[in-house]
Coordinates of C-alpha atoms in Angstrom, one line a residue:
P138 CA -62.7 37.9 -43.6
V139 CA -60.7 39.6 -46.3
V140 CA -58.8 36.4 -47.1
T141 CA -62.0 34.5 -47.3
A142 CA -63.5 37.0 -49.6
L143 CA -60.5 36.8 -52.0
F144 CA -60.5 33.1 -52.0
V145 CA -64.2 32.9 -52.8
V146 CA -63.7 35.1 -55.9
I147 CA -60.5 33.2 -57.0
L148 CA -62.0 29.7 -56.4
W149 CA -65.1 30.5 -58.3
L150 CA -63.2 32.0 -61.3
C151 CA -60.9 29.0 -61.5
F152 CA -63.3 26.1 -60.8
R153 CA -66.9 27.5 -61.6
D154 CA -68.2 24.7 -59.3
P155 CA -69.9 25.4 -55.9
R156 CA -68.5 22.1 -54.5
A157 CA -65.0 23.3 -55.3
L158 CA -65.7 26.5 -53.5
W159 CA -67.3 25.6 -50.2
V160 CA -65.5 22.2 -49.4
P161 CA -62.0 23.8 -49.3
L162 CA -63.2 26.9 -47.5
L163 CA -64.8 24.8 -44.8
A164 CA -61.8 22.6 -44.5
V165 CA -59.4 25.6 -44.0
L166 CA -61.8 27.3 -41.6
L167 CA -61.8 24.2 -39.5
A168 CA -58.0 24.1 -39.6
T169 CA -57.8 27.7 -38.5
L170 CA -60.3 27.1 -35.7
Y171 CA -58.4 24.0 -34.5
T172 CA -55.2 26.1 -34.4
A173 CA -56.9 28.9 -32.4
G174 CA -58.1 26.2 -30.1
L175 CA -54.6 24.9 -29.7
L176 CA -53.5 28.5 -28.7
G177 CA -56.2 28.6 -26.0
L178 CA -55.3 25.1 -24.9
V179 CA -51.6 26.0 -24.2
G180 CA -52.6 29.4 -22.9
E181 CA -50.7 31.4 -25.5
P182 CA -52.1 34.9 -26.1
I183 CA -52.4 36.7 -29.4
N184 CA -49.3 39.0 -29.7
I185 CA -47.6 41.1 -32.2
I186 CA -45.8 38.0 -33.7
N187 CA -48.4 35.3 -33.8
N188 CA -51.3 37.5 -35.0
V189 CA -50.4 36.4 -38.5
L190 CA -51.0 32.8 -37.6
P191 CA -54.6 32.5 -38.6
V192 CA -53.8 33.8 -42.1
L193 CA -50.7 31.6 -42.3
I194 CA -52.8 28.4 -41.5
F195 CA -55.6 29.5 -43.7
V196 CA -53.5 29.9 -46.9
I197 CA -51.3 26.9 -46.1
A198 CA -54.3 24.6 -45.6
M199 CA -55.9 25.9 -48.8
S200 CA -52.8 24.9 -50.8
D201 CA -53.2 21.2 -49.9
A202 CA -57.0 21.3 -50.4
I203 CA -56.5 22.7 -53.9
H204 CA -54.0 19.9 -54.9
V205 CA -56.5 17.3 -53.6
I206 CA -59.4 18.8 -55.5
A207 CA -57.4 19.4 -58.7
R208 CA -56.3 15.7 -58.7
Y209 CA -59.7 14.4 -58.0
R210 CA -61.3 16.4 -60.8
R211 CA -58.7 15.1 -63.2
E212 CA -59.4 11.5 -62.2
L213 CA -63.1 12.0 -62.7
A214 CA -62.5 13.6 -66.1
A215 CA -60.4 10.5 -67.1
G216 CA -63.5 8.4 -66.6
R217 CA -62.8 6.8 -63.3
P218 CA -65.7 6.0 -60.9
Q219 CA -66.0 8.3 -57.9
R220 CA -64.7 5.9 -55.4
E221 CA -61.7 4.9 -57.5
A222 CA -61.0 8.6 -58.3
L223 CA -61.0 9.4 -54.6
W224 CA -58.8 6.4 -53.7
T225 CA -56.3 7.2 -56.5
T226 CA -56.2 10.9 -55.3
L227 CA -55.5 9.9 -51.8
R228 CA -52.9 7.3 -52.9
H229 CA -50.9 9.7 -54.9
L230 CA -51.3 12.9 -52.7
A231 CA -51.5 11.7 -49.1
V232 CA -47.8 11.2 -48.9
A233 CA -46.9 14.2 -51.0
C234 CA -49.0 16.5 -48.9
L235 CA -47.6 15.0 -45.7
L236 CA -44.2 15.8 -47.0
T237 CA -45.1 19.3 -47.9
S238 CA -46.7 19.8 -44.5
L239 CA -43.7 18.3 -42.9
T240 CA -41.3 20.7 -44.6
T241 CA -43.4 23.6 -43.9
A242 CA -43.7 22.6 -40.1
V243 CA -39.9 22.1 -40.0
G244 CA -39.5 25.7 -41.3
F245 CA -41.6 27.0 -38.4
A246 CA -40.3 24.6 -35.9
S247 CA -36.7 25.8 -36.6
L248 CA -37.7 29.0 -34.8
A249 CA -37.5 26.9 -31.6
T250 CA -33.7 27.5 -31.7
A251 CA -34.3 31.2 -30.9
D252 CA -33.5 32.6 -27.5
I253 CA -36.6 34.7 -27.3
G254 CA -39.6 32.8 -25.9
I255 CA -42.2 34.6 -28.0
L256 CA -40.5 33.4 -31.2
R257 CA -40.0 29.8 -29.9
R258 CA -43.7 29.5 -29.0
F259 CA -44.7 31.0 -32.4
G260 CA -42.6 28.5 -34.3
L261 CA -43.9 25.5 -32.3
T262 CA -47.6 26.6 -32.3
A263 CA -47.3 27.3 -36.0
A264 CA -45.8 23.9 -36.7
A265 CA -48.5 22.2 -34.8
G266 CA -51.2 24.2 -36.7
V267 CA -49.6 23.1 -40.0
G268 CA -49.9 19.5 -38.8
L269 CA -53.6 20.1 -37.8
A270 CA -54.3 21.6 -41.2
Y271 CA -52.9 18.5 -43.0
V272 CA -55.0 16.1 -40.9
V273 CA -58.2 18.2 -41.5
T274 CA -57.5 18.6 -45.2
I275 CA -56.6 15.1 -46.1
A276 CA -59.5 13.7 -44.1
F277 CA -62.3 16.2 -44.6
V278 CA -61.9 17.1 -48.4
P279 CA -62.1 13.5 -49.7
L280 CA -64.9 12.6 -47.1
A281 CA -66.9 15.6 -48.2
F282 CA -66.6 14.8 -51.9
S283 CA -67.5 11.2 -51.3
V284 CA -71.0 12.2 -50.4
L285 CA -71.3 14.8 -53.2
S286 CA -72.3 14.2 -56.9
P287 CA -69.2 13.4 -58.9
R288 CA -70.7 15.1 -62.0
L289 CA -68.4 17.7 -63.7
G290 CA -70.2 20.4 -65.6
Q291 CA -69.2 21.7 -69.0
E292 CA -68.0 25.0 -67.6
P293 CA -65.6 23.5 -65.1
Q294 CA -64.2 21.2 -67.8
R295 CA -63.5 24.2 -70.0
V296 CA -61.7 26.0 -67.1
D297 CA -59.5 22.9 -66.5
A298 CA -58.8 22.7 -70.3
L299 CA -57.8 26.3 -70.3
F300 CA -55.3 25.8 -67.4
D301 CA -54.0 22.6 -69.2
R302 CA -53.2 24.6 -72.4
L303 CA -51.5 27.3 -70.5
S304 CA -49.4 24.9 -68.5
L305 CA -48.4 22.8 -71.6
R306 CA -47.6 26.0 -73.5
L307 CA -45.3 27.1 -70.7
G308 CA -43.7 23.5 -70.5
R309 CA -42.9 23.4 -74.2
W310 CA -41.4 27.0 -74.0
V311 CA -39.2 25.9 -71.1
L312 CA -38.1 22.7 -72.7
R313 CA -37.0 24.4 -75.9
R314 CA -35.3 27.2 -74.2
R315 CA -33.9 25.4 -71.1
G316 CA -30.4 26.8 -71.6
R317 CA -31.7 30.4 -71.9
V318 CA -33.8 29.8 -68.8
L319 CA -30.9 28.7 -66.7
A320 CA -28.7 31.5 -68.0
G321 CA -31.4 34.1 -67.0
A322 CA -31.9 32.4 -63.7
L323 CA -28.1 32.6 -63.0
L324 CA -28.1 36.3 -64.0
C325 CA -31.1 37.2 -61.8
T326 CA -29.4 35.3 -58.9
A327 CA -26.2 37.1 -59.3
I328 CA -28.0 40.5 -59.3
A329 CA -30.1 39.5 -56.3
I330 CA -26.9 38.5 -54.4
A331 CA -25.2 41.8 -55.3
L332 CA -28.3 43.7 -54.0
G333 CA -28.6 41.5 -50.9
A334 CA -25.0 42.2 -50.0
R335 CA -26.1 45.8 -49.4
V336 CA -28.7 44.7 -46.7
R337 CA -27.7 45.9 -43.1
I338 CA -28.9 44.2 -39.9
D339 CA -30.9 46.8 -37.9
N340 CA -33.7 46.8 -35.4
N341 CA -35.6 49.5 -33.5
V342 CA -38.8 50.0 -31.6
Y343 CA -40.3 52.1 -34.3
E344 CA -40.5 49.3 -36.9
A345 CA -43.7 48.1 -35.1
F346 CA -45.5 51.5 -35.6
D347 CA -46.4 53.9 -38.3
P348 CA -44.7 57.3 -38.2
D349 CA -48.0 59.0 -37.3
D350 CA -48.9 56.5 -34.6
P351 CA -49.3 58.2 -31.1
F352 CA -46.7 55.9 -29.7
A353 CA -44.1 56.9 -32.3
L354 CA -45.0 60.6 -31.9
A355 CA -44.7 60.4 -28.1
N356 CA -41.3 58.6 -28.4
A357 CA -40.1 61.3 -30.9
R358 CA -40.8 63.9 -28.4
L359 CA -39.1 62.0 -25.7
E360 CA -36.1 61.7 -27.8
R361 CA -36.1 65.3 -28.8
D362 CA -36.6 66.7 -25.2
F363 CA -35.4 64.0 -22.8
G364 CA -32.5 62.3 -24.6
G365 CA -34.3 59.2 -25.9
I366 CA -36.0 56.0 -24.9
V367 CA -33.0 53.6 -24.8
S368 CA -31.3 53.4 -21.5
L369 CA -27.8 52.3 -20.6
S370 CA -25.7 52.2 -17.4
L371 CA -22.0 52.5 -16.7
V372 CA -21.8 50.6 -13.4
V373 CA -18.9 51.7 -11.1
A374 CA -18.1 49.4 -8.1
W375 CA -15.5 49.4 -5.4
E376 CA -14.2 47.1 -2.7
A377 CA -15.0 47.3 1.0
D378 CA -11.7 48.7 2.0
A379 CA -11.6 51.3 -0.9
S380 CA -12.5 54.9 -0.4
G381 CA -15.1 54.7 -3.2
P382 CA -16.0 57.3 -5.8
L383 CA -16.6 60.3 -3.4
T384 CA -13.2 61.7 -4.0
P385 CA -12.3 64.6 -6.3
E386 CA -10.3 62.3 -8.5
A387 CA -13.0 59.6 -8.9
L388 CA -15.7 62.1 -9.4
A389 CA -13.6 64.0 -12.0
Y390 CA -13.3 60.6 -13.9
L391 CA -17.0 60.1 -13.8
S392 CA -17.4 63.6 -15.3
E393 CA -15.0 62.7 -18.0
L394 CA -17.0 59.6 -18.9
E395 CA -20.2 61.8 -18.9
D396 CA -18.5 64.2 -21.5
F397 CA -17.5 61.0 -23.5
L398 CA -21.2 59.9 -23.5
R399 CA -22.5 63.4 -24.5
A400 CA -20.1 63.4 -27.4
R401 CA -21.9 60.3 -28.7
G402 CA -25.5 61.5 -28.2
V403 CA -26.1 60.0 -24.8
L404 CA -27.7 62.2 -22.1
P405 CA -26.0 61.0 -18.8
L406 CA -26.5 61.6 -15.1
S407 CA -24.2 60.4 -12.4
V408 CA -23.4 61.0 -8.7
A409 CA -20.9 63.7 -9.9
D410 CA -23.8 65.8 -11.0
L411 CA -25.5 65.3 -7.6
V412 CA -22.3 66.3 -5.8
A413 CA -21.9 69.4 -7.9
E414 CA -25.5 70.4 -7.1
G415 CA -25.0 69.8 -3.4
N416 CA -21.8 71.9 -3.5
A417 CA -23.7 74.7 -4.9
A418 CA -26.6 74.3 -2.5
L419 CA -24.3 74.5 0.5
R420 CA -23.0 77.8 -1.0
R421 CA -26.5 79.3 -1.3
G422 CA -27.0 78.4 -4.9
D423 CA -23.9 80.1 -6.2
P424 CA -23.6 79.0 -9.9
A425 CA -19.8 79.1 -9.7
A426 CA -19.9 76.4 -7.0
R427 CA -21.8 74.0 -9.2
R428 CA -18.7 71.7 -9.6
V429 CA -16.9 68.9 -7.9
P430 CA -15.2 70.1 -4.6
E431 CA -11.5 69.8 -4.2
T432 CA -11.4 67.8 -1.0
P433 CA -12.8 64.3 -0.1
E434 CA -14.5 65.9 3.0
A435 CA -16.2 68.5 0.8
C436 CA -17.3 65.9 -1.6
R437 CA -19.0 63.8 1.1
A438 CA -20.6 66.8 2.6
A439 CA -22.1 67.9 -0.8
F440 CA -23.3 64.3 -1.3
L441 CA -25.0 64.1 2.1
A442 CA -26.7 67.4 1.5
V443 CA -28.2 66.5 -1.8
S444 CA -29.2 63.0 -0.6
A445 CA -31.0 64.5 2.4
A446 CA -32.9 67.0 0.1
L447 CA -33.9 64.1 -2.2
E448 CA -35.2 62.0 0.7
T449 CA -37.0 64.9 2.3
T450 CA -38.8 65.8 -0.9
G451 CA -39.8 62.2 -1.5
R452 CA -37.5 61.7 -4.5
G453 CA -35.1 59.1 -2.9
E454 CA -35.8 56.7 -5.6
A455 CA -33.9 58.9 -8.0
L456 CA -30.9 58.7 -5.6
R457 CA -31.2 55.0 -5.4
R458 CA -31.1 54.7 -9.2
L459 CA -27.5 56.1 -9.0
W460 CA -26.1 55.0 -5.6
S461 CA -26.2 52.0 -3.3
S462 CA -23.9 52.2 -0.3
P463 CA -24.6 48.6 0.9
R464 CA -23.7 47.2 -2.4
R465 CA -20.9 49.4 -3.1
W466 CA -21.8 50.7 -6.5
T467 CA -22.8 53.8 -8.3
R468 CA -24.0 54.2 -11.9
I469 CA -23.9 56.6 -14.7
V470 CA -27.3 56.3 -16.2
G471 CA -27.9 57.5 -19.8
Q472 CA -30.6 57.9 -22.4
V473 CA -30.1 57.7 -26.0
G474 CA -32.4 57.8 -29.0
D475 CA -33.7 54.6 -30.7
L476 CA -31.1 54.9 -33.5
G477 CA -31.3 51.2 -34.5
S478 CA -29.3 48.3 -33.3
T479 CA -26.3 48.9 -35.7
R480 CA -25.6 52.5 -34.6
L481 CA -26.4 51.7 -30.9
N482 CA -24.0 48.7 -31.0
G483 CA -21.3 51.1 -32.4
I484 CA -21.9 53.4 -29.4
F485 CA -21.8 50.6 -27.0
A486 CA -18.6 49.2 -28.6
A487 CA -17.0 52.7 -28.2
I488 CA -17.9 52.9 -24.5
E489 CA -16.4 49.5 -23.8
E490 CA -13.3 50.3 -25.8
R491 CA -13.0 53.5 -23.6
L492 CA -13.4 51.5 -20.4
A493 CA -10.8 48.9 -21.6
R494 CA -8.3 51.7 -22.2
D495 CA -8.9 53.1 -18.7
R496 CA -8.3 49.8 -16.8
A497 CA -5.1 51.1 -15.3
R498 CA -6.8 54.2 -14.1
H499 CA -9.6 52.2 -12.6
T500 CA -7.0 50.3 -10.6
E501 CA -5.4 53.5 -9.4
L502 CA -8.8 54.8 -8.3
G503 CA -9.8 51.5 -6.7
L504 CA -12.8 51.1 -9.1
R505 CA -14.3 48.6 -11.4
C506 CA -16.4 49.8 -14.4
F507 CA -18.5 48.0 -16.9
L508 CA -21.3 48.7 -19.3
S509 CA -24.8 47.4 -18.6
G510 CA -28.5 48.4 -19.0
D511 CA -31.5 47.5 -21.0
G512 CA -30.2 49.1 -24.2
P513 CA -27.0 47.2 -24.6
V514 CA -28.6 43.9 -23.5
A515 CA -31.6 44.2 -25.8
S516 CA -29.8 45.6 -28.9
R517 CA -27.0 42.9 -28.8
G518 CA -29.7 40.3 -27.9
V519 CA -31.6 41.1 -31.1
D520 CA -28.5 40.9 -33.2
R521 CA -27.8 37.4 -31.6
L522 CA -31.3 36.5 -32.3
I523 CA -30.9 37.1 -36.0
G524 CA -27.9 34.9 -36.0
D525 CA -29.8 32.3 -34.2
L526 CA -32.6 32.5 -36.8
F527 CA -30.1 32.0 -39.5
V528 CA -28.9 28.9 -37.7
S529 CA -32.5 27.7 -37.6
L530 CA -32.7 28.3 -41.3
L531 CA -29.7 26.2 -41.9
T532 CA -31.1 23.5 -39.5
A533 CA -34.3 23.4 -41.4
F534 CA -32.4 23.1 -44.7
A535 CA -30.2 20.4 -43.4
F536 CA -33.4 18.4 -42.6
I537 CA -35.3 19.1 -45.8
V538 CA -32.5 18.1 -48.3
P539 CA -32.1 14.5 -46.9
V540 CA -36.0 14.2 -47.0
L541 CA -36.0 15.1 -50.7
C542 CA -33.2 12.7 -51.4
L543 CA -35.1 9.9 -49.6
L544 CA -38.4 10.9 -51.2
F545 CA -36.9 10.6 -54.8
R546 CA -34.6 7.8 -53.8
S547 CA -31.8 9.6 -55.5
L548 CA -29.0 11.9 -54.1
R549 CA -28.9 13.6 -57.5
A550 CA -32.6 14.2 -57.7
G551 CA -32.7 15.5 -54.1
L552 CA -29.9 18.0 -54.8
V553 CA -31.3 19.1 -58.1
S554 CA -34.8 19.7 -56.4
T555 CA -33.1 22.0 -53.8
I556 CA -31.9 24.5 -56.5
P557 CA -35.2 26.2 -57.1
N558 CA -35.8 26.4 -53.4
L559 CA -32.7 28.5 -52.9
L560 CA -33.9 31.1 -55.3
P561 CA -36.9 32.4 -53.3
L562 CA -34.5 33.0 -50.5
I563 CA -32.0 34.8 -52.6
A564 CA -34.8 36.8 -54.3
T565 CA -36.1 38.0 -50.9
L566 CA -32.7 39.1 -49.8
G567 CA -32.2 40.9 -53.1
F568 CA -35.6 42.6 -52.7
L569 CA -34.6 43.9 -49.3
G570 CA -31.4 45.3 -50.7
A571 CA -33.2 46.8 -53.8
T572 CA -35.8 48.6 -51.6
G573 CA -33.3 49.8 -48.9
R574 CA -34.8 47.6 -46.2
E575 CA -32.9 46.4 -43.2
L576 CA -32.7 42.8 -42.1
R577 CA -34.9 42.7 -39.0
V578 CA -36.3 39.9 -36.9
T579 CA -39.5 39.7 -39.0
S580 CA -37.4 39.5 -42.2
V581 CA -35.4 36.6 -40.9
I582 CA -38.6 34.8 -39.8
V583 CA -39.8 35.1 -43.4
F584 CA -36.7 33.2 -44.6
S585 CA -37.5 30.2 -42.1
I586 CA -41.2 30.1 -43.2
S587 CA -40.5 30.6 -46.9
L588 CA -38.2 27.7 -47.2
G589 CA -40.9 25.4 -46.1
L590 CA -43.4 26.9 -48.4
A591 CA -41.1 27.0 -51.4
V592 CA -40.4 23.3 -51.0
D593 CA -44.2 22.4 -51.2
D594 CA -44.8 23.0 -54.9
T595 CA -41.3 21.5 -55.6
I596 CA -42.5 18.2 -53.9
H597 CA -45.8 18.2 -55.8
F598 CA -44.0 18.8 -59.1
M599 CA -41.3 16.2 -58.5
V600 CA -43.8 13.6 -57.2
R601 CA -45.9 13.9 -60.2
F602 CA -42.8 13.9 -62.4
G603 CA -41.9 10.7 -60.8
E604 CA -45.3 9.2 -61.6
E605 CA -45.1 10.3 -65.3
W606 CA -41.4 9.2 -65.6
R607 CA -42.2 5.7 -64.7
R608 CA -45.0 5.8 -67.3
A609 CA -43.1 7.7 -70.0
G610 CA -41.5 4.5 -71.6
V611 CA -38.2 4.7 -73.4
G612 CA -36.8 6.8 -76.3
R613 CA -35.4 10.1 -77.0
T614 CA -38.5 11.9 -76.0
A615 CA -39.3 10.1 -72.8
Y616 CA -38.1 12.9 -70.6
A617 CA -40.0 15.5 -72.5
R618 CA -43.1 13.4 -72.3
A619 CA -42.8 13.1 -68.5
L620 CA -42.1 16.8 -68.1
L621 CA -45.1 18.0 -70.2
R622 CA -47.4 15.5 -68.6
T623 CA -46.2 16.9 -65.2
Y624 CA -47.0 20.4 -66.3
R625 CA -50.5 19.2 -67.4
G626 CA -51.1 17.2 -64.3
A627 CA -49.7 19.5 -61.6
G628 CA -48.9 22.9 -63.2
S629 CA -52.4 24.3 -63.0
A630 CA -52.7 23.3 -59.3
I631 CA -49.3 24.9 -58.6
I632 CA -50.3 28.2 -60.3
L633 CA -53.7 28.2 -58.5
T634 CA -52.1 27.6 -55.1
T635 CA -49.5 30.3 -55.7
L636 CA -52.4 32.7 -56.7
L637 CA -54.2 31.9 -53.5
L638 CA -51.1 32.2 -51.4
T639 CA -50.3 35.7 -52.8
A640 CA -54.0 36.7 -52.3
G641 CA -54.0 35.4 -48.8
F642 CA -50.9 37.2 -47.7
S643 CA -51.9 40.3 -49.5
A644 CA -54.7 40.7 -46.9
L645 CA -51.9 41.4 -44.3
L646 CA -51.0 44.4 -46.2
L647 CA -54.1 46.0 -44.7
S648 CA -52.8 45.5 -41.2
D649 CA -52.2 48.4 -38.9
F650 CA -48.8 46.9 -37.9
P651 CA -45.9 47.7 -40.2
I652 CA -44.3 44.4 -39.0
S653 CA -47.3 42.6 -40.4
R654 CA -47.2 44.6 -43.7
S655 CA -43.4 44.0 -44.1
F656 CA -43.9 40.3 -43.4
A657 CA -46.6 40.1 -46.1
L658 CA -44.5 41.9 -48.7
C659 CA -41.5 39.7 -48.2
M660 CA -43.8 36.7 -48.4
E661 CA -45.3 37.8 -51.6
V662 CA -41.8 38.1 -53.2
T663 CA -40.9 34.7 -51.9
I664 CA -44.0 33.0 -53.2
V665 CA -43.8 34.5 -56.7
A666 CA -40.0 33.6 -56.8
A667 CA -40.9 30.1 -55.8
L668 CA -43.4 29.7 -58.6
L669 CA -40.8 30.8 -61.1
G670 CA -38.3 28.5 -59.7
D671 CA -40.7 25.5 -59.7
L672 CA -42.2 26.0 -63.2
L673 CA -39.2 27.5 -65.0
V674 CA -36.0 26.7 -63.3
L675 CA -36.8 23.2 -61.9
P676 CA -37.8 21.7 -65.2
A677 CA -34.8 23.3 -67.0
V678 CA -32.5 21.9 -64.3
L679 CA -34.2 18.5 -64.7
A680 CA -33.7 18.6 -68.4
V681 CA -30.0 19.6 -68.2
F682 CA -28.7 17.6 -65.3
R683 CA -30.9 14.3 -66.0
P684 CA -31.1 13.1 -62.4
F685 CA -33.6 10.3 -63.6
G686 CA -32.0 9.2 -66.7
A687 CA -31.3 10.2 -70.3
A688 CA -31.6 13.8 -71.4
P689 CA -34.7 14.6 -73.6
E690 CA -34.0 15.3 -77.2
V691 CA -36.8 17.7 -78.3
P692 CA -37.1 18.3 -82.0
A693 CA -38.3 21.8 -82.8
D694 CA -41.6 20.4 -84.3
F695 CA -42.2 17.6 -81.7
D696 CA -45.1 17.8 -79.3
P697 CA -45.0 15.0 -76.7
A698 CA -48.5 16.0 -75.5
A699 CA -50.1 15.7 -78.9
P700 CA -52.2 12.6 -79.8
G701 CA -50.3 9.9 -81.4
A702 CA -46.9 11.2 -80.4
E703 CA -46.2 8.3 -78.2
G704 CA -47.1 5.8 -80.8
A705 CA -44.9 7.5 -83.3
E706 CA -42.0 7.4 -80.9
Q707 CA -42.5 3.7 -80.3
S708 CA -42.6 3.0 -84.0

């Protein structure tokens, strides 16, 4: 509802036409409804990751709808009949919107390489939702306008003219200062890379909750009073013919490992503690006897005493957490605070290093020791997941670059068009470094999604530039003519879709989940950086590297968009 309200205000201010208000809104509502139906069809529940999917589909579908409406209105303003205007719009934008939807879907679908099922399903359902949004938009919007009056009022025409003037003014500024634009972009990129180098990979449970959330407060008390919520285990196993750990030497070694864990913030418990308590109980609670006995017989007697007491009082499950005679293993169980995956992995690495140093001692005692438990598995799994997501990002990029080269039928043009699409990713990484944020699972998801979204406006700009380039004729100013006409033809739609995307994602800033808010904030940075890349850097790169032909020579007083400029050039 918040997104809808924001879109109503923005669409009315930009178009001043009720038809341009309710047609795209109805289209995106249908796309969102169909995506929700898809979730129901495959039995996928709403969860902490895919709860952003309705807003994602809403704003992505709106982007294509705006490009279709903007092109249709310009064809009408050029004097074309309604049917011809609609056909021209579809002929020029159906393929462009298909490619933008494809690249966005690829960004989502690349999440299918993740090891965690919830992320794989999110990526696949989001990719399918983008496909549904394209079909709905490209079919419904032209169909709806075909039965509506094609008349354009004076107020909508004045709004279009205002956007044209702003876009042309920006285009002239970029063409005359293309060297400075590229130098500024290089400087900003270098700063963002330097800031991004400071970003650490870290994850914890608390990132999903506000500090004053009851869950966070309860866990804080658990960590303060009971050692923490992250569990680990040191599994100690022995062979059938071995005496096992119920010897003074083996129990003393378990106590040493417990001291090692305590020194690193872990609260441990092992069978050595139970034997010490049993020994004290056999001596009528003498505190001085709360220690490991000196003979194997006394150790076994103390263990049997405490085992019988636990079973008698109905707490046998506590014993079975630590000991299994049939399987011949015992465990040191530990609890540690949710310190973040970086610090936890450091603790786990120190434990494994200690176990590796003690291999000879293990052999002497007839034991095998290794680290296990939910904490080590989950913490390292999340770090591997982030690595997998970066692989998915590279996979998406490896797919998108050839698509751009094929689209423009030029390797140089395809490579040049990828330059502004790297900037949003670098800018987002720099934003994380500048604000002291860690690289989390949600942050990496943003990179995969933003790559697809950033390419969208690049495709629209380049497709329109290709049209104008073929009509630009020859001469020193042909390139400038094509670029400025591209600004006038596609610049306003790109600005408007960026405005709608930022407004749409800003609604997620109202979410109760910090994960959703962080996701929205990173997406805002990415979208704004993508706009700057497409309307500032991309034209400057085109002007400098000339992937389509000769470089433009732009005299200081020449305006390729002015009436008569083309005739003067030809003469």
